[in-house]
Tab-separated table of C-alpha atoms and ligand atoms in Angstrom:
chain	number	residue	atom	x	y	z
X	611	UNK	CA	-15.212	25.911	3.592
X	612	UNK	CA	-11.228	25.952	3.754
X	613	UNK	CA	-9.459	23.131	3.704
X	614	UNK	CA	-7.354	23.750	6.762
X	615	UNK	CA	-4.308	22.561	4.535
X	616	UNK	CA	-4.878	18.889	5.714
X	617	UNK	CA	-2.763	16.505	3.752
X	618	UNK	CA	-3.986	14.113	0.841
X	619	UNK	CA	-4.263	11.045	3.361
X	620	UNK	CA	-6.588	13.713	5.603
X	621	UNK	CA	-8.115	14.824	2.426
X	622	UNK	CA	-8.970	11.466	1.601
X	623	UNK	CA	-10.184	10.348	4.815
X	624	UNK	CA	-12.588	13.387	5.208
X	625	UNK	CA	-13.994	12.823	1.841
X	626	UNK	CA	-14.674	8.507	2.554
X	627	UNK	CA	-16.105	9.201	5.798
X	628	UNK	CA	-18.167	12.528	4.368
X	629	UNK	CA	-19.922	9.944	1.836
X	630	UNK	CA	-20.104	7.152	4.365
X	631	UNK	CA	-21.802	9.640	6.553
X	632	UNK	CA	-24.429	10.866	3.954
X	633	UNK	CA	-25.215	7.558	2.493
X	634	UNK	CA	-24.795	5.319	5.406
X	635	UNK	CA	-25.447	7.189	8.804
X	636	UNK	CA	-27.962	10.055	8.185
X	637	UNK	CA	-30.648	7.824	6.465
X	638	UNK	CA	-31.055	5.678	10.157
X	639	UNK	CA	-30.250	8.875	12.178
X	640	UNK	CA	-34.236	9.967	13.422
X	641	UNK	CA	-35.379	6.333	13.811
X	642	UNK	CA	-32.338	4.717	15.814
X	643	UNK	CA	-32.500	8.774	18.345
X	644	UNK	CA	-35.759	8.026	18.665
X	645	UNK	CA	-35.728	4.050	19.372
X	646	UNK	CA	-32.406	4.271	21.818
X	647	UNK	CA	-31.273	2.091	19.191
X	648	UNK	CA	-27.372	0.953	18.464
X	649	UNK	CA	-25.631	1.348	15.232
X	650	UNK	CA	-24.911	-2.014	14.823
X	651	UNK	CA	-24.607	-1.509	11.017
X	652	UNK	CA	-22.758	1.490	10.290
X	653	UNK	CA	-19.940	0.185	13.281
X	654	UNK	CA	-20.005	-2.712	11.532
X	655	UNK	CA	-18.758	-1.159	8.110
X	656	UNK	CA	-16.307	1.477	10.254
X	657	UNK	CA	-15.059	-1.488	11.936
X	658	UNK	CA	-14.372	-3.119	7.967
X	659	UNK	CA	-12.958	0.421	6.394
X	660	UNK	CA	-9.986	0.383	9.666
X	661	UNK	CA	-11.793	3.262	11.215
X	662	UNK	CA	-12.299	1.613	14.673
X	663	UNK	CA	-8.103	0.651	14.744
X	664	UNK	CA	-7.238	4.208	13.039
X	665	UNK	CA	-4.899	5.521	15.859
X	666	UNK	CA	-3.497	1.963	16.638
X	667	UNK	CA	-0.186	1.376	15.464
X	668	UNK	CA	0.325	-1.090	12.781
X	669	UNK	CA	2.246	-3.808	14.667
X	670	UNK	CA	-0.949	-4.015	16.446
X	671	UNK	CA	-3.568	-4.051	14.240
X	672	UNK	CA	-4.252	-1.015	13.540
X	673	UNK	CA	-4.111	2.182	10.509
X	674	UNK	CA	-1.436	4.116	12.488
X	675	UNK	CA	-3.248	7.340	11.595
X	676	UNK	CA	-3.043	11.042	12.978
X	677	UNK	CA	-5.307	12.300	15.871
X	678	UNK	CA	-6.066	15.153	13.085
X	679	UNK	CA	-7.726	12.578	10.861
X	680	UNK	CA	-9.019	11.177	13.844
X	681	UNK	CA	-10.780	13.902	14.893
X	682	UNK	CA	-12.499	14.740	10.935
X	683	UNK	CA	-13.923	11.069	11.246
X	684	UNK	CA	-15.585	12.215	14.612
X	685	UNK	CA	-16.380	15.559	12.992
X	686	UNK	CA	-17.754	14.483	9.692
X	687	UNK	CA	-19.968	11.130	11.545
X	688	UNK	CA	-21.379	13.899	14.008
X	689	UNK	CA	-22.137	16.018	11.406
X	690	UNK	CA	-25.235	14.027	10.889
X	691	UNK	CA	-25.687	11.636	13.953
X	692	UNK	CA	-23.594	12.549	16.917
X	693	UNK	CA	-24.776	9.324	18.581
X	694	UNK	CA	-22.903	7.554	15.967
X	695	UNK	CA	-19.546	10.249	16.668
X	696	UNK	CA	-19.439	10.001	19.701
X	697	UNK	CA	-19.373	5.953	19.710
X	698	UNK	CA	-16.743	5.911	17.456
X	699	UNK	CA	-15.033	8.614	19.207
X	700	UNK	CA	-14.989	6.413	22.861
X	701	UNK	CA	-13.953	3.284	21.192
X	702	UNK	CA	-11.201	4.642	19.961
X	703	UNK	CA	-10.143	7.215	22.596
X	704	UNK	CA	-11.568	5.842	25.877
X	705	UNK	CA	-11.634	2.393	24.841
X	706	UNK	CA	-8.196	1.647	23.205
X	707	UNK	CA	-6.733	4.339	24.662
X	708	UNK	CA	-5.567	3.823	27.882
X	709	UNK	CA	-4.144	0.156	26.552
X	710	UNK	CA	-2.420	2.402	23.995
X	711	UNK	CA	-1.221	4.779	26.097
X	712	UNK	CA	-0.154	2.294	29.761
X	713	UNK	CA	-0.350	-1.080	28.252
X	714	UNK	CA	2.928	-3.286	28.725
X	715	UNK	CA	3.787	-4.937	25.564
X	716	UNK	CA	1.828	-7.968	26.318
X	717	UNK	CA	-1.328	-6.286	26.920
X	718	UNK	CA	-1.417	-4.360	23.320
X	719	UNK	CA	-0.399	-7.687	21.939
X	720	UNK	CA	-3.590	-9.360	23.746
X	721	UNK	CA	-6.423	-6.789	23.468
X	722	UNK	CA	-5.524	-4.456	20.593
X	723	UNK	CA	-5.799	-6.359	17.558
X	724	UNK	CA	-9.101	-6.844	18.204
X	725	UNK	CA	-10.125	-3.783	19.578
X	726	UNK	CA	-8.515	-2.247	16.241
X	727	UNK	CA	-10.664	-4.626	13.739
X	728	UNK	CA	-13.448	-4.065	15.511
X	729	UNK	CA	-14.156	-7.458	16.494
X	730	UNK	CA	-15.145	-5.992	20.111
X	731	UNK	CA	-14.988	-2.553	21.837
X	732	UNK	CA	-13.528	-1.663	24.910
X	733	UNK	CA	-15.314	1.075	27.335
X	734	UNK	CA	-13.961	3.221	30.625
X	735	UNK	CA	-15.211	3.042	33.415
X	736	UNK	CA	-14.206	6.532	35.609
X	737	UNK	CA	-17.327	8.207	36.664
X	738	UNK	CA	-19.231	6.855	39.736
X	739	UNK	CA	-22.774	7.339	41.329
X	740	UNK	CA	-20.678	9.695	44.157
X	741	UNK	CA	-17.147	10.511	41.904
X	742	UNK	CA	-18.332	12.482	38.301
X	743	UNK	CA	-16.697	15.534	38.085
X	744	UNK	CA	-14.416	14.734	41.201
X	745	UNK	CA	-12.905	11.645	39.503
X	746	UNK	CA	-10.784	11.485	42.237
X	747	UNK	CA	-12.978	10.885	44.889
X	748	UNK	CA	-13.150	7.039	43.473
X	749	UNK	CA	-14.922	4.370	45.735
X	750	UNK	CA	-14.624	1.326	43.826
X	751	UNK	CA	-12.199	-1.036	44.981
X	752	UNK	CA	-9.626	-3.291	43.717
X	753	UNK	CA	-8.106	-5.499	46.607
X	754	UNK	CA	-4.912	-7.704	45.952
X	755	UNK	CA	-5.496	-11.543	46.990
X	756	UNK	CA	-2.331	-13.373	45.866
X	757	UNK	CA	-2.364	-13.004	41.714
X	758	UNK	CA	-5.941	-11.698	41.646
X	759	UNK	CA	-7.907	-8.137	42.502
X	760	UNK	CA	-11.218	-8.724	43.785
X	761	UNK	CA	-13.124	-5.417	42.505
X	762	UNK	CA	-16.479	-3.953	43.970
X	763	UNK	CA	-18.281	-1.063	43.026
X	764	UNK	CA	-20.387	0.967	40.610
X	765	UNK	CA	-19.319	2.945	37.900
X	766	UNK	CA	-22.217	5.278	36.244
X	767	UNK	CA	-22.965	6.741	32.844
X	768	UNK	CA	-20.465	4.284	30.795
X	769	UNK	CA	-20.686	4.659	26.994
X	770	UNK	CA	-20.207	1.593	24.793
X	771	UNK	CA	-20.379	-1.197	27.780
X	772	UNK	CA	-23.078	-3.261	26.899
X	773	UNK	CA	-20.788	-3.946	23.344
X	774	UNK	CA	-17.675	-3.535	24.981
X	775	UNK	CA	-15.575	-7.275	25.819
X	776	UNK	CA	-13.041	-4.814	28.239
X	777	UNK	CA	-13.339	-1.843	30.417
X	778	UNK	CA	-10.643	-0.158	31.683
X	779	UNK	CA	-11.642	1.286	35.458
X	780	UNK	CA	-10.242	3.209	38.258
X	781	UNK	CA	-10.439	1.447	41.628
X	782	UNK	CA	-8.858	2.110	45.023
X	783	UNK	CA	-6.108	-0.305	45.450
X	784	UNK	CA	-4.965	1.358	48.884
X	785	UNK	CA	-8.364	2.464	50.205
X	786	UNK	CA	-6.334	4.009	52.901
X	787	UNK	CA	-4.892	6.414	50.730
X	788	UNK	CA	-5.978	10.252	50.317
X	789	UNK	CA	-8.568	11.334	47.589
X	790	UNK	CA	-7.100	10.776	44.249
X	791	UNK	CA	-4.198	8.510	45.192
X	792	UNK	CA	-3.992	4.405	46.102
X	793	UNK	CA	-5.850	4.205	42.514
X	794	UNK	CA	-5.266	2.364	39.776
X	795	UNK	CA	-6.014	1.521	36.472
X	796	UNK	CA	-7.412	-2.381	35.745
X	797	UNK	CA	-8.811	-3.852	32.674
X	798	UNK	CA	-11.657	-5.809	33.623
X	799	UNK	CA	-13.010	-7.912	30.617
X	800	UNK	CA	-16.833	-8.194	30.761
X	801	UNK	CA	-16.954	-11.931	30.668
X	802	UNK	CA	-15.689	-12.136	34.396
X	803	UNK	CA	-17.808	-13.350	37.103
X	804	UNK	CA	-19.048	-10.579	39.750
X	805	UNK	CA	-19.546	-8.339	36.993
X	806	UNK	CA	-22.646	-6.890	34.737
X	807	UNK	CA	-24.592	-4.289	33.412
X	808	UNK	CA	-26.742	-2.176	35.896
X	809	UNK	CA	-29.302	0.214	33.983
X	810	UNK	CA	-29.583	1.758	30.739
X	811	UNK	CA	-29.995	5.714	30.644
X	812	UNK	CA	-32.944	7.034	28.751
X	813	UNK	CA	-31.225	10.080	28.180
X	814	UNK	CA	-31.882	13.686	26.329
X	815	UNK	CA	-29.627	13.377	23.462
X	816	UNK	CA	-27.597	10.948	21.846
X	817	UNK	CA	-29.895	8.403	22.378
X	818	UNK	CA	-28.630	5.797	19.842
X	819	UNK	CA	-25.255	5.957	21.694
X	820	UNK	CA	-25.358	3.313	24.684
X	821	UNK	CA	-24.581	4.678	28.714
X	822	UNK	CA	-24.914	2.064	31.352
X	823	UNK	CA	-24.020	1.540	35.030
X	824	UNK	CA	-21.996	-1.074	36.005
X	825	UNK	CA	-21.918	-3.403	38.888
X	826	UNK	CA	-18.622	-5.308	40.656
X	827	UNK	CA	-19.393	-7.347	43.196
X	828	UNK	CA	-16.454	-9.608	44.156
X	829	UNK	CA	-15.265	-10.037	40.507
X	830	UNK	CA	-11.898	-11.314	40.486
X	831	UNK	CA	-9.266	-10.399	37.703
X	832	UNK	CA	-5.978	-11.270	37.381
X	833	UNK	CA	-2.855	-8.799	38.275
X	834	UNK	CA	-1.773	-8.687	34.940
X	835	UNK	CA	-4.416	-7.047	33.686
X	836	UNK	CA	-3.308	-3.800	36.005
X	837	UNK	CA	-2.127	-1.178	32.838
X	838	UNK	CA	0.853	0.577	34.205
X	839	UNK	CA	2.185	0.717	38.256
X	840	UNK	CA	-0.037	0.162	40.488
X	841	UNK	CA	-1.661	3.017	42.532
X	842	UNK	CA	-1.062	5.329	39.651
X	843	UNK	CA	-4.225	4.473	37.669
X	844	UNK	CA	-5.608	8.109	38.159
X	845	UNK	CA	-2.947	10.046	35.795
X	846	UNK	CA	-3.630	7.271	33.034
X	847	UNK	CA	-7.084	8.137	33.014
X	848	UNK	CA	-6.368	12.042	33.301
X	849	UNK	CA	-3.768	11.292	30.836
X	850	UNK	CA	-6.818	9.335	28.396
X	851	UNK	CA	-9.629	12.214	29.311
X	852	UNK	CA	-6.720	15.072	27.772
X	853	UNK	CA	-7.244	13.254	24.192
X	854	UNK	CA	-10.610	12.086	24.606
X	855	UNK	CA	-11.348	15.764	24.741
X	856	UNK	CA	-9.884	16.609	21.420
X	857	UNK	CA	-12.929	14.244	20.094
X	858	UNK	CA	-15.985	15.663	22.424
X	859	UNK	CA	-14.146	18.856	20.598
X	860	UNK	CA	-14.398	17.077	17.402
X	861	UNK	CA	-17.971	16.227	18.007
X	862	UNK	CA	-19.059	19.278	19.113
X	863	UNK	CA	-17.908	21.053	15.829
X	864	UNK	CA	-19.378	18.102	13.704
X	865	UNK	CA	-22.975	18.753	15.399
X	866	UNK	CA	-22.416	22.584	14.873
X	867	UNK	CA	-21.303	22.344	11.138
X	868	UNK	CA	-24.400	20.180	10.736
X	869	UNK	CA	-26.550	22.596	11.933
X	870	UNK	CA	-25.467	25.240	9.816
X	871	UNK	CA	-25.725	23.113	7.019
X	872	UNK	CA	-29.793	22.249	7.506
X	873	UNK	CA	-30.359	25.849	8.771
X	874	UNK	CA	-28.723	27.342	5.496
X	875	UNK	CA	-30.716	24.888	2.866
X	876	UNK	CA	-33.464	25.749	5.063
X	877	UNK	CA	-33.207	29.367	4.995
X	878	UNK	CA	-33.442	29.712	1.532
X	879	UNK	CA	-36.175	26.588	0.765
X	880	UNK	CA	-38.766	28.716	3.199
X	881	UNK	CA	-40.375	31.557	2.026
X	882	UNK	CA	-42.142	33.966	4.326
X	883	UNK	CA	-43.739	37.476	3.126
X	884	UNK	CA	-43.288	36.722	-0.587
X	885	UNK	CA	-39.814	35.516	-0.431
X	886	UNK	CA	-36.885	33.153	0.746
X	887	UNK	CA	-36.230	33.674	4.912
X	888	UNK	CA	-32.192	33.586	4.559
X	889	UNK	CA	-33.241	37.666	2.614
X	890	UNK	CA	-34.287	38.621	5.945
X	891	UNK	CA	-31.213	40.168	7.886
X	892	UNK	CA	-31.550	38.254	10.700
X	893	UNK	CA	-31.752	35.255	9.738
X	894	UNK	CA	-28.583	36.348	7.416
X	895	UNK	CA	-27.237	37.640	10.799
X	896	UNK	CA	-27.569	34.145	12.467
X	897	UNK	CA	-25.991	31.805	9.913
X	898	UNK	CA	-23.023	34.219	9.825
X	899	UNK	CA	-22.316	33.727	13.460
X	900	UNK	CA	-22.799	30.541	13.500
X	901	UNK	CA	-20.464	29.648	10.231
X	902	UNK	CA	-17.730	32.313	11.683
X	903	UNK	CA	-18.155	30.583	15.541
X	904	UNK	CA	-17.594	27.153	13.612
X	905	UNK	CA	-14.808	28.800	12.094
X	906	UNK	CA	-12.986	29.602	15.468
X	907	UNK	CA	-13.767	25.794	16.478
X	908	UNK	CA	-12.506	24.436	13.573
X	909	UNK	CA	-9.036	26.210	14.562
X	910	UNK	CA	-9.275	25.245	18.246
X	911	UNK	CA	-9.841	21.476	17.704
X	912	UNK	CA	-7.631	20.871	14.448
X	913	UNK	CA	-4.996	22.724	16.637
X	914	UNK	CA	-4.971	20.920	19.665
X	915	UNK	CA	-4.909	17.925	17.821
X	916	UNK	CA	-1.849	18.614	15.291
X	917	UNK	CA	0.003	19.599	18.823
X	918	UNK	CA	-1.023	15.812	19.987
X	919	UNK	CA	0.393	14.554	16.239
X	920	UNK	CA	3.315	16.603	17.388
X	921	UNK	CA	4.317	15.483	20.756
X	922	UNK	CA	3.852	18.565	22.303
X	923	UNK	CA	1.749	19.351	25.396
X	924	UNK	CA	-1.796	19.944	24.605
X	925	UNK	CA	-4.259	19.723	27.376
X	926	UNK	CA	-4.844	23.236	27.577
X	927	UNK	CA	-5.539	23.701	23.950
X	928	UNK	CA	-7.595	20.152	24.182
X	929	UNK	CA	-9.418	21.867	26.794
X	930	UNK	CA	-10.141	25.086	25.077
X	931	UNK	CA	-11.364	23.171	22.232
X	932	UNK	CA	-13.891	21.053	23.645
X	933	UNK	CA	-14.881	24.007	26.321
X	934	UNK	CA	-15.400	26.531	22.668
X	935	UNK	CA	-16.583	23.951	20.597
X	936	UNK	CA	-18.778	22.709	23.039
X	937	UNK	CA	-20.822	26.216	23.714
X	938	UNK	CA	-20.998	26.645	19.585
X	939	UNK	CA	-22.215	23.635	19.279
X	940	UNK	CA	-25.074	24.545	21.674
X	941	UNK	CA	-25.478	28.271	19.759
X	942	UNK	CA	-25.878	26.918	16.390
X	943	UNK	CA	-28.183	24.184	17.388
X	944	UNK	CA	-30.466	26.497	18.719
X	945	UNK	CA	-29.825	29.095	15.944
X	946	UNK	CA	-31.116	26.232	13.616
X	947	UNK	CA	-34.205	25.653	15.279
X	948	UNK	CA	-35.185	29.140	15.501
X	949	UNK	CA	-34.401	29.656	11.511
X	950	UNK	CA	-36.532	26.908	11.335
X	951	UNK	CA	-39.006	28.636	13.544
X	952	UNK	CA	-41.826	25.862	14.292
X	953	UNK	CA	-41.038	22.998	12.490
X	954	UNK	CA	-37.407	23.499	13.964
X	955	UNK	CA	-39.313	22.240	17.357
X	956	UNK	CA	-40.557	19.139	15.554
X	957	UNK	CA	-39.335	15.980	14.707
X	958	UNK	CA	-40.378	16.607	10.911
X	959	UNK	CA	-36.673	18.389	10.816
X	960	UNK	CA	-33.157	16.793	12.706
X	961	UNK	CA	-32.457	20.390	14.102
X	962	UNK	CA	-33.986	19.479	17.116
X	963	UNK	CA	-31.446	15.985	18.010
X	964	UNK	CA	-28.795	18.236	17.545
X	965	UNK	CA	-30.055	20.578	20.028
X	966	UNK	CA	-30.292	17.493	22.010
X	967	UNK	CA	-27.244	16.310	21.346
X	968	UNK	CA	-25.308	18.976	21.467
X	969	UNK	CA	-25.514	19.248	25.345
X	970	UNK	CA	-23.598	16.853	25.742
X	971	UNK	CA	-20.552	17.713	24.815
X	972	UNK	CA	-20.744	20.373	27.518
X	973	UNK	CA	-20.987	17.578	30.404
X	974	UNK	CA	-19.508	14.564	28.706
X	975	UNK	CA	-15.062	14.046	29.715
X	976	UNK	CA	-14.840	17.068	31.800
X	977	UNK	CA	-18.120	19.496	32.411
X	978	UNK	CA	-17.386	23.310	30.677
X	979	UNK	CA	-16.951	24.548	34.643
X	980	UNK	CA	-14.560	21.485	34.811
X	981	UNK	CA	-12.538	22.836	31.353
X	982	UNK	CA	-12.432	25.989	32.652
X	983	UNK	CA	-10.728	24.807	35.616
X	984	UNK	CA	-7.885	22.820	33.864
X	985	UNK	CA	-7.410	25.873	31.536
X	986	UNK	CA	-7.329	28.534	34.006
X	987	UNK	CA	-4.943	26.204	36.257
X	988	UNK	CA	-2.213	26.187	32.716
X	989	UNK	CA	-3.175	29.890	32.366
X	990	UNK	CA	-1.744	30.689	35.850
X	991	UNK	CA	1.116	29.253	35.448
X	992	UNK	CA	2.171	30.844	32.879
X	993	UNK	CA	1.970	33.761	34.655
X	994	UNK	CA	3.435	32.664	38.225
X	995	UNK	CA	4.625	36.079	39.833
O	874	FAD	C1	-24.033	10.427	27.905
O	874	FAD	C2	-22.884	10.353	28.839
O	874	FAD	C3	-21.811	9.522	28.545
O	874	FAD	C4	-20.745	9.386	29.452
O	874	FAD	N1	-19.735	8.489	29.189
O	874	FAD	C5	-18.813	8.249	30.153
O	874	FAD	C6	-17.850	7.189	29.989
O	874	FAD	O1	-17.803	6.492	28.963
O	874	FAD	N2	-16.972	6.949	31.024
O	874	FAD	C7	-16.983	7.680	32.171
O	874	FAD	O2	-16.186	7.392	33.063
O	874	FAD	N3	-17.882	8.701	32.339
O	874	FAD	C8	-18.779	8.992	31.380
O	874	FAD	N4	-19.718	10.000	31.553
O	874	FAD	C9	-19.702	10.759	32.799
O	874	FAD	C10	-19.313	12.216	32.643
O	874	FAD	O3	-17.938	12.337	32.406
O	874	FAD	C11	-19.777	12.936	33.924
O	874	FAD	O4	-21.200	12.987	33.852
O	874	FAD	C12	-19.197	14.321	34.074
O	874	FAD	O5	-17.817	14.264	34.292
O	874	FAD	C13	-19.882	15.118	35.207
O	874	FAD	O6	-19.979	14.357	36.375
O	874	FAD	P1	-21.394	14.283	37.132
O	874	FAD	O7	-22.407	13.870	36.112
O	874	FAD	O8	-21.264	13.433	38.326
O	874	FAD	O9	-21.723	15.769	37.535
O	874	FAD	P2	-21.205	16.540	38.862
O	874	FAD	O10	-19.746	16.363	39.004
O	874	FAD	O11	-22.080	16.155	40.001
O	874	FAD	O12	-21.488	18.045	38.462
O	874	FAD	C14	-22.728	18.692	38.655
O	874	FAD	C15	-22.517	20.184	38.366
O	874	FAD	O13	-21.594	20.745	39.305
O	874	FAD	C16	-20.517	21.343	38.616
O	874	FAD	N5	-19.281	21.197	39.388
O	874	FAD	C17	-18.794	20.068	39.965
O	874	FAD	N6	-17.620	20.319	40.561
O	874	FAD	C18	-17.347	21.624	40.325
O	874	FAD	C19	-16.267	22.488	40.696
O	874	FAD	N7	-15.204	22.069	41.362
O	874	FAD	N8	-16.331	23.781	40.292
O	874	FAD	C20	-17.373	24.237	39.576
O	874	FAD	N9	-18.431	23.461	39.217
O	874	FAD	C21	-18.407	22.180	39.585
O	874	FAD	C22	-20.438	20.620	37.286
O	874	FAD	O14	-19.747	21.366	36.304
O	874	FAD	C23	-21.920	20.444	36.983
O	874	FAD	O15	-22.423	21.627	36.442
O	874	FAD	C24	-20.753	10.159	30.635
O	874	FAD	C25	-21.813	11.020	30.914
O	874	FAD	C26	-22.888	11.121	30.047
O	874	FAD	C27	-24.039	12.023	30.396
């Protein structure tokens, strides 16, 4: 595999959390998919190594890391348990980021220290029973009574909240306003009265990563917990989604890299009419799409997030990356089963979570219709006549 000229610090990163991964995350994988089952134990030891504070500066806790090595932590995790990625992957970008990114200095100073050790996790809270892939269309509410908002609501399919001690949601603070405006962005810690935990999802695929509904019913919270103006909530979390996307990108290309990697041990451990499958041209023919589509992801997602390290606009490329990633992801999953022709469909092999998994990442921060959306909206302008 190239090394995508990533610097010794990446290098070094990849390597740690390659190991980790191996020794740590793909021996519980199976059991914790099949029991819906946290993992309490290798968070715990990310949380100790600095992974869960990576992207937080140092003055608050944190590593002060790259999105780049960001995203080969999601990569190499999901690479054997996307349930495990893709936790790591919201704590970090949809928990601490919208503190990170709208916080006022008192805010970091309060919840990112221990957001970055680990200590707790923060969630966010944007999709609702009626408002998934039109975010804007927001029914929650947050209504100002002297210092407090009184919230009320749902919010559906939130990963990390039953471990998280704040979520960040969207809720109409002028109700009167048009779809997508009066909204804002409120940090509700999950210790307040009026709140808890609807239902759990028993879901397809990553099923040791958590997803619940959550319930507001006149659960007060103080003003000062409101990241950013008020009423302007929406481009915060639009803002959050553009990096958390780089990651479901990340994720994507970890499951399809994994993949490939059972499929080709496989192909040449299984012999069929006197000799190893991966002779047969078509199996040959599958693992070299699938290595050369990984490829093409690898470039999409490590690009869109060196333009992030940059400071340049990326939510096109983030876009691109998790739309492409997402779709190979899918191909190679299903490429592995089928080079693993029967026992690929059985739970003897881990081919089939990642085909489980792997769908995901085409609904998860933006659905693939949704991506293509965003990137044909950039790709327009670029061309306005
Ligand atoms: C496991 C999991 C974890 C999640 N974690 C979180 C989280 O932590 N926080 C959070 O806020 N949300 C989270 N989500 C929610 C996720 O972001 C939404 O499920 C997603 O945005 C789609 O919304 P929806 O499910 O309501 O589908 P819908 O919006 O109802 O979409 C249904 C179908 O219609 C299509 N569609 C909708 N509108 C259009 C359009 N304009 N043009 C073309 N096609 C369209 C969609 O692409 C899709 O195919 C999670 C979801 C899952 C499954």
């Amino acid at each position: 595999m190239l090394n995508f000229e990533l610097n010794d610090n990446q290098r070094m990163i990849r390597d740690m959390i390659r190991d980790f991964a191996i020794k740590e995350v793909e021996p519980v994988a199976a059991e914790l998919d099949e029991s819906m089952g946290f993992p309490e134990e290798a968070i715990k030891k990310l949380a100790q190594l600095g992974i869960l504070g990576m992207t937080v500066p140092p003055e608050y806790g944190g590593q002060g890391m790259d999105a780049l090595s960001y995203s080969i932590v999601v990569e190499e995790l999901s690479r054997v348990c996307a349930s495990t990625g893709i936790t790591v992957a919201a704590a970090i970008s949809l928990g601490i980021g919208p503190i990170l990114l709208n916080g006022n200095e008192e805010q970091k100073q309060k919840w990112l220290p221990d957001l970055a050790a680990g200590k707790s996790m923060g969630a966010f809270g944007l999709t609702e029973p009626g408002a998934g892939s039109d975010a804007g269309g927001c029914r929650t509410t947050a209504i100002r009574e002297g210092d407090e908002f009184v919230v009320n609501g749902t919010k559906q399919f939130i990963t990390n909240a039953g471990h998280a001690s704040v979520i960040t949601i969207t809720a109409k603070t002028d109700p009167s306003a048009r779809r997508g405006h009066g909204i804002s962005a409120i940090v509700v810690p999950t210790d307040t009265p009026g709140f808890k935990l609807g239902t759990k999802e028993n879901k397809l695929g990553i099923r040791a990563s958590e997803t619940y509904e959550l319930i507001y019913e006149d659960c007060r919270v103080p003003v000062a917990n409101l990241l950013g103006e008020q009423d302007t909530g929406f481009q915060t979390f639009m803002k959050t989604l553009e990096g958390g996307r780089i990651s479901i990108g990340a994720m994507a290309l970890g499951i399809a890299q994994g993949a490939l990697d059972k499929a080709a041990v496989y192909a040449q451990e299984r012999e069929q009419f006197g000799k190893p499958i991966a002779g047969f041209q078509a199996i040959g023919n599958m693992l070299a799409d699938m290595a050369t589509e990984i490829e093409a992801a690898r470039h999409l997602v490590y690009n869109a997030a060196r333009l992030k390290d940059a400071g340049r606009p990326f939510g096109k490329e983030a876009s691109m990356a998790k739309l492409y990633a997402s779709e190979v992801a899918s191909r190679a999953a299903s490429k592995a089963i089928q080079i693993h022709g029967g026992y690929g469909y059985t739970k003897e092999y881990p081919v089939e979570r990642y085909y489980r998994d792997a769908k995901l990442c085409e609904i998860g921060e933006g659905t693939s219709e949704v991506q293509r959306i965003v990137i044909a909206r950039q790709v327009l302008k670029e061309y306005v006549l």
